[in-house]
CSV table of C-alpha atoms in Angstrom, one decimal:
chain,number,residue,atom,x,y,z
A,52,UNK,CA,67.0,-23.8,-13.5
A,53,UNK,CA,68.8,-27.1,-14.0
A,54,UNK,CA,72.0,-27.9,-12.1
A,55,UNK,CA,73.9,-31.0,-13.2
A,56,UNK,CA,74.4,-33.7,-10.6
A,57,UNK,CA,71.8,-32.3,-8.2
A,58,UNK,CA,70.3,-35.2,-6.2
A,59,UNK,CA,66.7,-34.3,-6.9
A,60,UNK,CA,64.0,-36.2,-8.8
A,61,UNK,CA,63.3,-35.1,-12.3
A,62,UNK,CA,59.6,-33.9,-12.6
A,63,UNK,CA,59.6,-33.7,-16.4
A,64,UNK,CA,62.1,-36.3,-17.8
A,65,UNK,CA,62.7,-35.6,-21.5
A,66,UNK,CA,60.2,-32.7,-21.2
A,67,UNK,CA,57.3,-35.1,-20.5
A,68,UNK,CA,54.9,-34.9,-17.6
A,69,UNK,CA,54.5,-38.0,-15.3
A,70,UNK,CA,51.0,-36.8,-14.1
A,71,UNK,CA,48.7,-37.2,-17.1
A,72,UNK,CA,45.4,-36.5,-15.2
A,73,UNK,CA,46.3,-32.8,-14.6
A,74,UNK,CA,45.9,-30.3,-17.5
A,75,UNK,CA,45.8,-33.1,-19.9
A,76,UNK,CA,49.4,-34.1,-19.1
A,77,UNK,CA,50.7,-31.0,-20.8
A,78,UNK,CA,54.1,-30.4,-19.3
A,79,UNK,CA,54.3,-26.7,-20.4
A,80,UNK,CA,50.9,-25.9,-18.8
A,81,UNK,CA,51.8,-27.7,-15.6
A,82,UNK,CA,55.1,-25.8,-15.3
A,83,UNK,CA,53.2,-22.5,-16.0
A,84,UNK,CA,50.6,-23.4,-13.3
A,85,UNK,CA,53.3,-24.1,-10.7
A,86,UNK,CA,55.1,-20.9,-11.5
A,87,UNK,CA,51.8,-18.9,-11.2
A,88,UNK,CA,51.1,-20.5,-7.9
A,89,UNK,CA,54.5,-19.7,-6.5
A,90,UNK,CA,54.2,-16.1,-7.6
A,91,UNK,CA,50.8,-15.7,-5.9
A,92,UNK,CA,51.2,-18.0,-2.8
A,93,UNK,CA,50.0,-15.0,-0.7
A,94,UNK,CA,46.6,-15.4,-2.3
A,95,UNK,CA,46.3,-19.2,-2.4
A,96,UNK,CA,47.7,-19.9,1.0
A,97,UNK,CA,49.7,-23.0,2.1
A,98,UNK,CA,48.8,-26.4,0.7
A,99,UNK,CA,46.7,-28.4,3.3
A,100,UNK,CA,49.3,-31.2,3.6
A,101,UNK,CA,52.2,-28.8,4.2
A,102,UNK,CA,50.1,-26.9,6.7
A,103,UNK,CA,49.3,-30.1,8.6
A,104,UNK,CA,53.0,-31.0,8.7
A,105,UNK,CA,53.9,-27.6,10.0
A,106,UNK,CA,51.3,-27.9,12.8
A,107,UNK,CA,52.8,-31.1,14.2
A,108,UNK,CA,54.8,-31.2,17.4
A,109,UNK,CA,58.5,-32.2,16.6
A,110,UNK,CA,59.8,-32.0,20.1
A,111,UNK,CA,61.7,-35.2,20.9
A,112,UNK,CA,61.1,-36.6,24.4
A,113,UNK,CA,63.1,-39.7,25.5
A,114,UNK,CA,60.7,-41.9,27.5
A,115,UNK,CA,61.7,-45.6,27.5
A,116,UNK,CA,65.1,-45.4,25.9
A,117,UNK,CA,67.7,-42.9,24.7
A,118,UNK,CA,67.0,-40.9,21.5
A,119,UNK,CA,69.6,-39.7,19.0
A,120,UNK,CA,69.4,-36.9,16.4
A,121,UNK,CA,72.1,-36.1,13.8
A,122,UNK,CA,71.7,-32.4,13.0
A,123,UNK,CA,73.3,-29.0,12.7
A,124,UNK,CA,73.6,-27.5,16.2
A,125,UNK,CA,74.7,-24.2,17.6
A,126,UNK,CA,77.8,-24.6,19.8
A,127,UNK,CA,78.5,-28.0,18.3
A,128,UNK,CA,78.7,-27.6,14.5
A,129,UNK,CA,77.6,-29.3,11.3
A,130,UNK,CA,78.5,-32.8,12.5
A,131,UNK,CA,76.4,-32.7,15.7
A,132,UNK,CA,74.9,-35.9,17.3
A,133,UNK,CA,72.5,-35.1,20.1
A,134,UNK,CA,71.7,-37.9,22.6
A,135,UNK,CA,68.8,-37.6,25.0
A,136,UNK,CA,68.0,-39.8,28.0
A,137,UNK,CA,64.8,-40.5,30.0
A,138,UNK,CA,66.7,-39.4,33.1
A,139,UNK,CA,66.5,-35.8,31.7
A,140,UNK,CA,70.3,-35.3,31.2
A,141,UNK,CA,71.4,-34.9,27.6
A,142,UNK,CA,74.5,-34.1,25.5
A,143,UNK,CA,75.7,-33.4,22.0
A,144,UNK,CA,79.1,-34.4,20.5
A,145,UNK,CA,80.9,-33.0,17.5
A,146,UNK,CA,81.7,-36.1,15.5
A,147,UNK,CA,84.2,-34.3,13.4
A,148,UNK,CA,86.4,-33.4,16.3
A,149,UNK,CA,85.6,-36.2,18.7
A,150,UNK,CA,84.6,-33.7,21.4
A,151,UNK,CA,81.8,-33.7,24.0
A,152,UNK,CA,80.6,-30.3,23.2
A,153,UNK,CA,77.6,-29.4,25.5
A,154,UNK,CA,75.4,-30.9,28.1
A,155,UNK,CA,72.0,-29.9,29.4
A,156,UNK,CA,69.0,-31.0,31.5
A,157,UNK,CA,65.2,-31.3,31.3
A,158,UNK,CA,63.8,-31.0,27.7
A,159,UNK,CA,65.8,-32.5,24.8
A,160,UNK,CA,65.5,-31.0,21.3
A,161,UNK,CA,63.0,-29.9,18.7
A,162,UNK,CA,63.6,-31.7,15.5
A,163,UNK,CA,61.3,-29.5,13.3
A,164,UNK,CA,64.1,-27.7,11.4
A,165,UNK,CA,66.1,-31.0,10.9
A,166,UNK,CA,63.2,-33.1,9.7
A,167,UNK,CA,61.0,-30.5,8.0
A,168,UNK,CA,62.7,-27.3,7.1
A,169,UNK,CA,64.4,-27.4,3.7
A,170,UNK,CA,67.4,-25.2,4.8
A,171,UNK,CA,67.9,-27.0,8.1
A,172,UNK,CA,69.1,-24.1,10.2
A,173,UNK,CA,71.2,-25.0,13.3
A,174,UNK,CA,69.1,-26.0,16.4
A,175,UNK,CA,69.5,-25.3,20.1
A,176,UNK,CA,68.9,-27.5,23.1
A,177,UNK,CA,65.5,-27.0,24.7
A,178,UNK,CA,67.2,-25.5,27.7
A,179,UNK,CA,68.4,-22.0,28.4
A,180,UNK,CA,71.4,-23.0,30.4
A,181,UNK,CA,73.2,-25.6,28.3
A,182,UNK,CA,76.7,-26.1,29.7
A,183,UNK,CA,79.7,-25.8,27.3
A,184,UNK,CA,82.0,-28.7,28.0
A,185,UNK,CA,84.7,-28.7,25.3
A,186,UNK,CA,85.1,-26.1,22.5
A,187,UNK,CA,88.2,-27.5,20.9
A,188,UNK,CA,90.2,-30.7,20.2
A,189,UNK,CA,90.3,-33.3,23.0
A,190,UNK,CA,93.2,-35.5,22.0
A,191,UNK,CA,96.9,-34.5,21.7
A,192,UNK,CA,100.4,-35.7,21.4
A,193,UNK,CA,103.4,-33.9,23.0
A,194,UNK,CA,105.8,-32.2,20.6
A,195,UNK,CA,109.4,-32.7,21.9
A,196,UNK,CA,111.6,-31.4,23.4
A,197,UNK,CA,109.4,-28.9,25.2
A,198,UNK,CA,106.4,-31.2,25.4
A,199,UNK,CA,104.0,-28.7,23.8
A,200,UNK,CA,100.5,-30.3,23.2
A,201,UNK,CA,99.7,-30.8,19.5
A,202,UNK,CA,96.1,-31.6,18.5
A,203,UNK,CA,95.7,-35.0,16.7
A,204,UNK,CA,93.2,-35.0,13.8
A,205,UNK,CA,90.4,-37.5,14.4
A,206,UNK,CA,88.2,-39.5,12.0
A,207,UNK,CA,84.6,-40.5,12.9
A,208,UNK,CA,84.0,-44.2,12.4
A,209,UNK,CA,80.4,-44.3,13.5
A,210,UNK,CA,78.8,-45.7,16.6
A,211,UNK,CA,77.5,-48.9,18.0
A,212,UNK,CA,74.3,-49.3,20.0
A,213,UNK,CA,74.3,-51.5,23.0
A,214,UNK,CA,71.3,-53.4,24.3
A,215,UNK,CA,70.3,-50.3,26.3
A,216,UNK,CA,70.4,-48.3,23.0
A,217,UNK,CA,73.2,-46.1,24.3
A,218,UNK,CA,75.7,-45.3,21.5
A,219,UNK,CA,79.4,-45.9,21.8
A,220,UNK,CA,81.1,-43.5,19.5
A,221,UNK,CA,84.2,-44.7,17.6
A,222,UNK,CA,87.0,-42.6,16.3
A,223,UNK,CA,90.4,-43.1,14.7
A,224,UNK,CA,92.9,-40.7,16.2
A,225,UNK,CA,96.4,-40.9,14.7
A,226,UNK,CA,97.7,-44.5,15.5
A,227,UNK,CA,94.8,-45.2,17.9
A,228,UNK,CA,91.2,-46.2,18.0
A,229,UNK,CA,88.9,-44.6,20.5
A,230,UNK,CA,85.6,-45.9,22.0
A,231,UNK,CA,83.6,-43.2,23.8
A,232,UNK,CA,80.5,-43.9,25.8
A,233,UNK,CA,78.5,-41.2,27.7
A,234,UNK,CA,75.6,-41.9,30.0
A,235,UNK,CA,73.8,-40.0,32.8
A,236,UNK,CA,75.6,-40.0,36.1
A,237,UNK,CA,73.9,-41.1,39.3
A,238,UNK,CA,73.8,-37.5,40.6
A,239,UNK,CA,72.5,-35.8,37.5
A,240,UNK,CA,75.6,-35.1,35.5
A,241,UNK,CA,77.2,-37.1,32.7
A,242,UNK,CA,79.5,-40.1,33.1
A,243,UNK,CA,82.0,-40.7,30.3
A,244,UNK,CA,84.2,-43.8,29.6
A,245,UNK,CA,87.0,-43.4,27.0
A,246,UNK,CA,88.6,-46.7,25.9
A,247,UNK,CA,91.8,-46.6,23.9
A,248,UNK,CA,93.0,-49.3,21.5
A,249,UNK,CA,95.9,-49.6,19.1
A,250,UNK,CA,95.1,-49.9,15.4
A,251,UNK,CA,97.5,-52.8,15.2
A,252,UNK,CA,100.5,-50.8,14.1
A,253,UNK,CA,103.5,-49.6,16.0
A,254,UNK,CA,102.5,-46.7,18.3
A,255,UNK,CA,105.2,-44.0,18.2
A,256,UNK,CA,103.4,-41.2,20.1
A,257,UNK,CA,101.7,-41.2,23.4
A,258,UNK,CA,98.1,-39.9,23.3
A,259,UNK,CA,96.9,-37.4,25.8
A,260,UNK,CA,93.4,-36.3,26.7
A,261,UNK,CA,92.4,-32.8,27.7
A,262,UNK,CA,90.5,-33.1,31.0
A,263,UNK,CA,89.0,-29.6,31.1
A,264,UNK,CA,89.5,-26.3,29.4
A,265,UNK,CA,89.2,-22.7,30.6
A,266,UNK,CA,91.3,-19.6,31.5
A,267,UNK,CA,90.6,-20.0,35.2
A,268,UNK,CA,90.6,-23.7,36.0
A,269,UNK,CA,91.0,-24.6,39.7
A,270,UNK,CA,92.2,-28.0,40.9
A,271,UNK,CA,89.9,-28.8,43.8
A,272,UNK,CA,91.4,-32.2,44.6
A,273,UNK,CA,94.0,-34.5,43.0
A,274,UNK,CA,91.5,-35.7,40.4
A,275,UNK,CA,88.8,-33.0,40.4
A,276,UNK,CA,88.8,-29.7,38.5
A,277,UNK,CA,86.4,-26.8,38.0
A,278,UNK,CA,86.3,-24.1,35.3
A,279,UNK,CA,85.1,-20.5,35.5
A,280,UNK,CA,81.9,-21.6,33.7
A,281,UNK,CA,80.9,-23.8,36.6
A,282,UNK,CA,81.8,-27.1,34.9
A,283,UNK,CA,83.2,-29.7,37.3
A,284,UNK,CA,85.2,-32.6,36.0
A,285,UNK,CA,86.1,-35.6,38.3
A,286,UNK,CA,88.4,-38.5,37.2
A,287,UNK,CA,87.4,-41.9,38.6
A,288,UNK,CA,89.8,-44.6,39.6
A,289,UNK,CA,92.8,-43.1,37.9
A,290,UNK,CA,96.3,-44.0,39.0
A,291,UNK,CA,97.7,-41.0,37.1
A,292,UNK,CA,97.4,-37.3,38.0
A,293,UNK,CA,96.6,-34.8,35.2
A,294,UNK,CA,99.5,-32.5,34.3
A,295,UNK,CA,99.3,-28.9,33.3
A,296,UNK,CA,100.4,-28.5,29.7
A,297,UNK,CA,98.8,-25.1,28.8
A,298,UNK,CA,95.7,-27.1,29.8
A,299,UNK,CA,95.1,-30.0,32.2
A,300,UNK,CA,96.1,-33.1,30.3
A,301,UNK,CA,96.3,-36.8,31.2
A,302,UNK,CA,98.0,-39.6,29.2
A,303,UNK,CA,95.8,-42.5,28.0
A,304,UNK,CA,96.8,-46.1,28.3
A,305,UNK,CA,96.0,-48.8,25.7
A,306,UNK,CA,93.2,-51.2,26.6
A,307,UNK,CA,92.5,-49.2,29.8
A,308,UNK,CA,89.4,-47.1,30.5
A,309,UNK,CA,89.5,-43.4,31.5
A,310,UNK,CA,86.3,-42.5,33.3
A,311,UNK,CA,85.1,-39.0,34.2
A,312,UNK,CA,82.1,-37.4,35.8
A,313,UNK,CA,80.9,-34.0,34.4
A,314,UNK,CA,78.7,-31.8,36.7
A,315,UNK,CA,77.4,-28.2,36.3
């Protein structure tokens, strides 16, 4: 079957074989031979090179520096970027929604389906207890006059690697630019720094960040919250207290950092 614009190599351009040493270079015979093999693969078995690739270990283990994998991931989506650290704390972001989706500990991920499987089914963290952190949009404006939160669409602008090879994710969010850096916290969780910049134009709407989500969120201290899933979020060095706007939200200030600690 031929499908126009498919980004695959042409094995028989203009009906001619490129491998002249097999079956005398006869394209019709070569096609028939491949078809016969595919019909009887149960008899011939898997080719040696494919069998060898299947037998390899594709588990990624961060040792000297962080590792990144762009993949499809359950609980994150089709735009997942998983980041693993030698400290044994890992996370995955949904680049499409600028959300920190999940965090987990110990083993990182198995890249077999991403690197080897043709279909690339979604993968899971190599941990049975991955912690959901955010399932929906993170950044909002407030719709007057009631001040109802309205999610702001985000555009992924890529990431920059620092000297420690930790990525800083960059997003465009309405009239703002966002820099988002996530690293292991000292006590085993994740430490996140969100830096807000103007894109140079007039900023008409204040941008708010959703601190934590859940149906039974408790405020343990002025700047610390816990959800029913066991996720704890602490704000660091903030001179503002989050407000409850259907969820706990905090306004962001241009050129200032918002820092948070996630624990579970």
